[in-house]
């Protein structure tokens, strides 16, 4: 059996094989939203499509704002009042917040229903938060994503503003 020159070189240099394995592993980890800075991760979850999310993960840190500007998210973020931006960046939501601040704080809702309460149209968003397990404290699209227990929060939106927050559990 003959060995190709490339295989022979790898056999002679086991350290090279280990180094290449580590580099490959680290390159794969770079394409995970969990590796993004907190605010970038919040933007990631609010991108309109999985393709946009994949593209965002591949960008260098100094390229992300331009990408977000192209998608219109950066302008929505900058249009929020400073107190809402600060609260959303910390995962906090209060009555009177803009709907986009809610999305930046908790991500997209798991479910949305249109309602008509007393002659005024509302949207009822349901958010799922992991209350135990490895994702404790994170909002997810399905309670199955928690790998533990979860709780729901319902938020009513009227004219683009948070008008009610309900913690049914």
CSV table of C-alpha atoms in Angstrom, one decimal:
chain,number,residue,atom,x,y,z
A,1,UNK,CA,0.0,0.0,0.0
A,2,UNK,CA,1.4,3.4,-1.0
A,3,UNK,CA,0.9,6.5,1.0
A,4,UNK,CA,0.4,9.9,-0.7
A,5,UNK,CA,3.0,12.6,0.1
A,6,UNK,CA,0.3,14.7,2.0
A,7,UNK,CA,-0.7,11.7,4.2
A,8,UNK,CA,2.9,10.9,4.8
A,9,UNK,CA,3.6,14.5,6.0
A,10,UNK,CA,0.6,14.4,8.3
A,11,UNK,CA,1.8,11.1,9.8
A,12,UNK,CA,5.2,12.6,10.4
A,13,UNK,CA,3.8,15.7,12.1
A,14,UNK,CA,1.1,14.7,14.5
A,15,UNK,CA,1.1,18.2,16.0
A,16,UNK,CA,-0.1,19.5,12.6
A,17,UNK,CA,-3.1,17.2,12.7
A,18,UNK,CA,-4.0,18.4,16.2
A,19,UNK,CA,-3.6,22.0,15.2
A,20,UNK,CA,-5.7,21.6,12.0
A,21,UNK,CA,-8.4,19.9,14.1
A,22,UNK,CA,-8.6,22.8,16.6
A,23,UNK,CA,-8.7,25.4,13.9
A,24,UNK,CA,-11.5,23.5,12.2
A,25,UNK,CA,-13.4,23.3,15.4
A,26,UNK,CA,-13.0,26.9,16.3
A,27,UNK,CA,-14.1,28.0,12.8
A,28,UNK,CA,-17.3,26.1,13.2
A,29,UNK,CA,-18.0,27.7,16.6
A,30,UNK,CA,-17.7,31.2,15.0
A,31,UNK,CA,-21.0,30.7,13.2
A,32,UNK,CA,-23.2,30.5,16.3
A,33,UNK,CA,-25.3,33.3,17.6
A,34,UNK,CA,-24.2,32.4,21.1
A,35,UNK,CA,-20.7,33.6,20.3
A,36,UNK,CA,-22.0,37.1,19.3
A,37,UNK,CA,-21.8,40.1,21.7
A,38,UNK,CA,-25.2,40.5,23.5
A,39,UNK,CA,-26.6,43.4,21.4
A,40,UNK,CA,-25.5,41.8,18.1
A,41,UNK,CA,-27.2,38.6,19.2
A,42,UNK,CA,-30.4,40.6,19.8
A,43,UNK,CA,-30.2,42.0,16.3
A,44,UNK,CA,-29.5,38.5,14.9
A,45,UNK,CA,-32.7,37.1,16.2
A,46,UNK,CA,-34.7,40.0,14.7
A,47,UNK,CA,-33.3,39.6,11.2
A,48,UNK,CA,-36.1,38.8,8.7
A,49,UNK,CA,-34.8,35.5,7.3
A,50,UNK,CA,-32.5,32.5,8.1
A,51,UNK,CA,-30.4,33.5,5.1
A,52,UNK,CA,-29.9,37.0,6.6
A,53,UNK,CA,-29.0,35.4,10.0
A,54,UNK,CA,-26.4,33.2,8.3
A,55,UNK,CA,-24.9,36.2,6.4
A,56,UNK,CA,-24.8,38.2,9.7
A,57,UNK,CA,-22.9,35.4,11.5
A,58,UNK,CA,-20.2,35.4,8.8
A,59,UNK,CA,-19.6,39.2,9.0
A,60,UNK,CA,-16.7,40.8,10.9
A,61,UNK,CA,-17.7,42.9,13.8
A,62,UNK,CA,-17.0,46.2,11.9
A,63,UNK,CA,-19.3,45.1,9.1
A,64,UNK,CA,-22.4,44.3,11.1
A,65,UNK,CA,-23.8,47.9,11.5
A,66,UNK,CA,-23.7,48.4,7.7
A,67,UNK,CA,-25.6,45.1,7.2
A,68,UNK,CA,-28.2,46.1,9.8
A,69,UNK,CA,-28.5,49.5,8.1
A,70,UNK,CA,-29.3,47.7,4.8
A,71,UNK,CA,-32.0,45.6,6.5
A,72,UNK,CA,-33.5,48.7,8.2
A,73,UNK,CA,-32.9,47.4,11.7
A,74,UNK,CA,-30.3,50.0,12.6
A,75,UNK,CA,-32.6,52.9,11.8
A,76,UNK,CA,-35.4,51.3,13.9
A,77,UNK,CA,-32.9,50.9,16.8
A,78,UNK,CA,-31.6,54.5,16.6
A,79,UNK,CA,-35.2,55.8,16.4
A,80,UNK,CA,-36.0,54.4,19.8
A,81,UNK,CA,-35.7,56.8,22.8
A,82,UNK,CA,-32.4,56.2,24.7
A,83,UNK,CA,-34.2,54.8,27.8
A,84,UNK,CA,-35.9,52.2,25.7
A,85,UNK,CA,-32.7,51.2,23.9
A,86,UNK,CA,-30.9,50.8,27.3
A,87,UNK,CA,-33.7,48.8,28.8
A,88,UNK,CA,-34.1,46.6,25.6
A,89,UNK,CA,-30.3,46.0,25.6
A,90,UNK,CA,-30.7,44.6,29.1
A,91,UNK,CA,-33.7,42.5,28.2
A,92,UNK,CA,-36.3,44.7,30.0
A,93,UNK,CA,-39.7,45.8,28.7
A,94,UNK,CA,-42.1,48.3,30.1
A,95,UNK,CA,-45.6,49.6,29.3
A,96,UNK,CA,-45.3,52.3,26.6
A,97,UNK,CA,-42.3,50.8,24.9
A,98,UNK,CA,-42.2,50.7,21.1
A,99,UNK,CA,-42.9,47.2,19.6
A,100,UNK,CA,-39.4,47.1,18.2
A,101,UNK,CA,-37.9,47.7,21.7
A,102,UNK,CA,-39.9,44.6,22.8
A,103,UNK,CA,-38.4,42.6,20.0
A,104,UNK,CA,-34.9,43.7,20.8
A,105,UNK,CA,-35.4,42.8,24.4
A,106,UNK,CA,-37.1,39.4,24.0
A,107,UNK,CA,-36.7,38.5,20.3
A,108,UNK,CA,-39.5,37.6,18.0
A,109,UNK,CA,-42.7,36.3,19.7
A,110,UNK,CA,-43.5,32.6,19.7
A,111,UNK,CA,-47.1,33.4,18.6
A,112,UNK,CA,-49.1,36.4,17.5
A,113,UNK,CA,-52.8,36.8,17.4
A,114,UNK,CA,-54.8,39.7,16.1
A,115,UNK,CA,-57.5,40.9,18.6
A,116,UNK,CA,-60.2,43.6,18.5
A,117,UNK,CA,-60.8,44.8,22.1
A,118,UNK,CA,-63.5,47.3,22.6
A,119,UNK,CA,-63.4,48.5,19.0
A,120,UNK,CA,-59.6,48.9,18.9
A,121,UNK,CA,-57.3,46.5,17.1
A,122,UNK,CA,-54.6,44.9,19.2
A,123,UNK,CA,-52.0,42.3,18.6
A,124,UNK,CA,-51.3,39.7,21.4
A,125,UNK,CA,-47.8,38.4,21.3
A,126,UNK,CA,-46.8,35.3,23.3
A,127,UNK,CA,-43.2,35.0,24.5
A,128,UNK,CA,-41.7,31.9,25.9
A,129,UNK,CA,-38.9,32.2,28.5
A,130,UNK,CA,-36.8,29.3,29.7
A,131,UNK,CA,-37.0,29.1,33.5
A,132,UNK,CA,-34.6,26.2,33.9
A,133,UNK,CA,-32.0,24.3,31.9
A,134,UNK,CA,-29.0,25.5,29.9
A,135,UNK,CA,-31.0,28.4,28.3
A,136,UNK,CA,-32.4,29.7,31.6
A,137,UNK,CA,-33.5,33.3,31.2
A,138,UNK,CA,-33.6,33.3,27.4
A,139,UNK,CA,-36.6,33.8,25.2
A,140,UNK,CA,-37.2,31.1,22.6
A,141,UNK,CA,-39.6,30.4,19.8
A,142,UNK,CA,-40.8,27.0,21.3
A,143,UNK,CA,-40.8,25.6,24.8
A,144,UNK,CA,-39.1,22.6,23.4
A,145,UNK,CA,-36.0,24.8,22.8
A,146,UNK,CA,-35.6,25.2,26.6
A,147,UNK,CA,-34.3,21.7,27.5
A,148,UNK,CA,-36.1,22.4,30.9
A,149,UNK,CA,-39.1,24.3,32.1
A,150,UNK,CA,-40.5,27.4,30.6
A,151,UNK,CA,-43.0,30.2,31.3
A,152,UNK,CA,-45.1,32.4,29.0
A,153,UNK,CA,-45.6,36.1,28.9
A,154,UNK,CA,-48.3,37.8,26.8
A,155,UNK,CA,-47.9,41.3,25.5
A,156,UNK,CA,-50.6,43.4,24.0
A,157,UNK,CA,-49.6,45.9,21.3
A,158,UNK,CA,-51.8,48.8,20.3
A,159,UNK,CA,-50.7,51.2,17.6
A,160,UNK,CA,-47.1,49.9,17.8
A,161,UNK,CA,-46.8,50.4,21.5
A,162,UNK,CA,-46.8,47.9,24.5
A,163,UNK,CA,-50.1,48.5,26.3
A,164,UNK,CA,-50.3,45.4,28.5
A,165,UNK,CA,-48.0,42.8,29.9
A,166,UNK,CA,-49.5,39.6,31.3
A,167,UNK,CA,-47.7,36.9,33.2
A,168,UNK,CA,-50.3,34.0,33.1
A,169,UNK,CA,-48.1,31.4,34.9
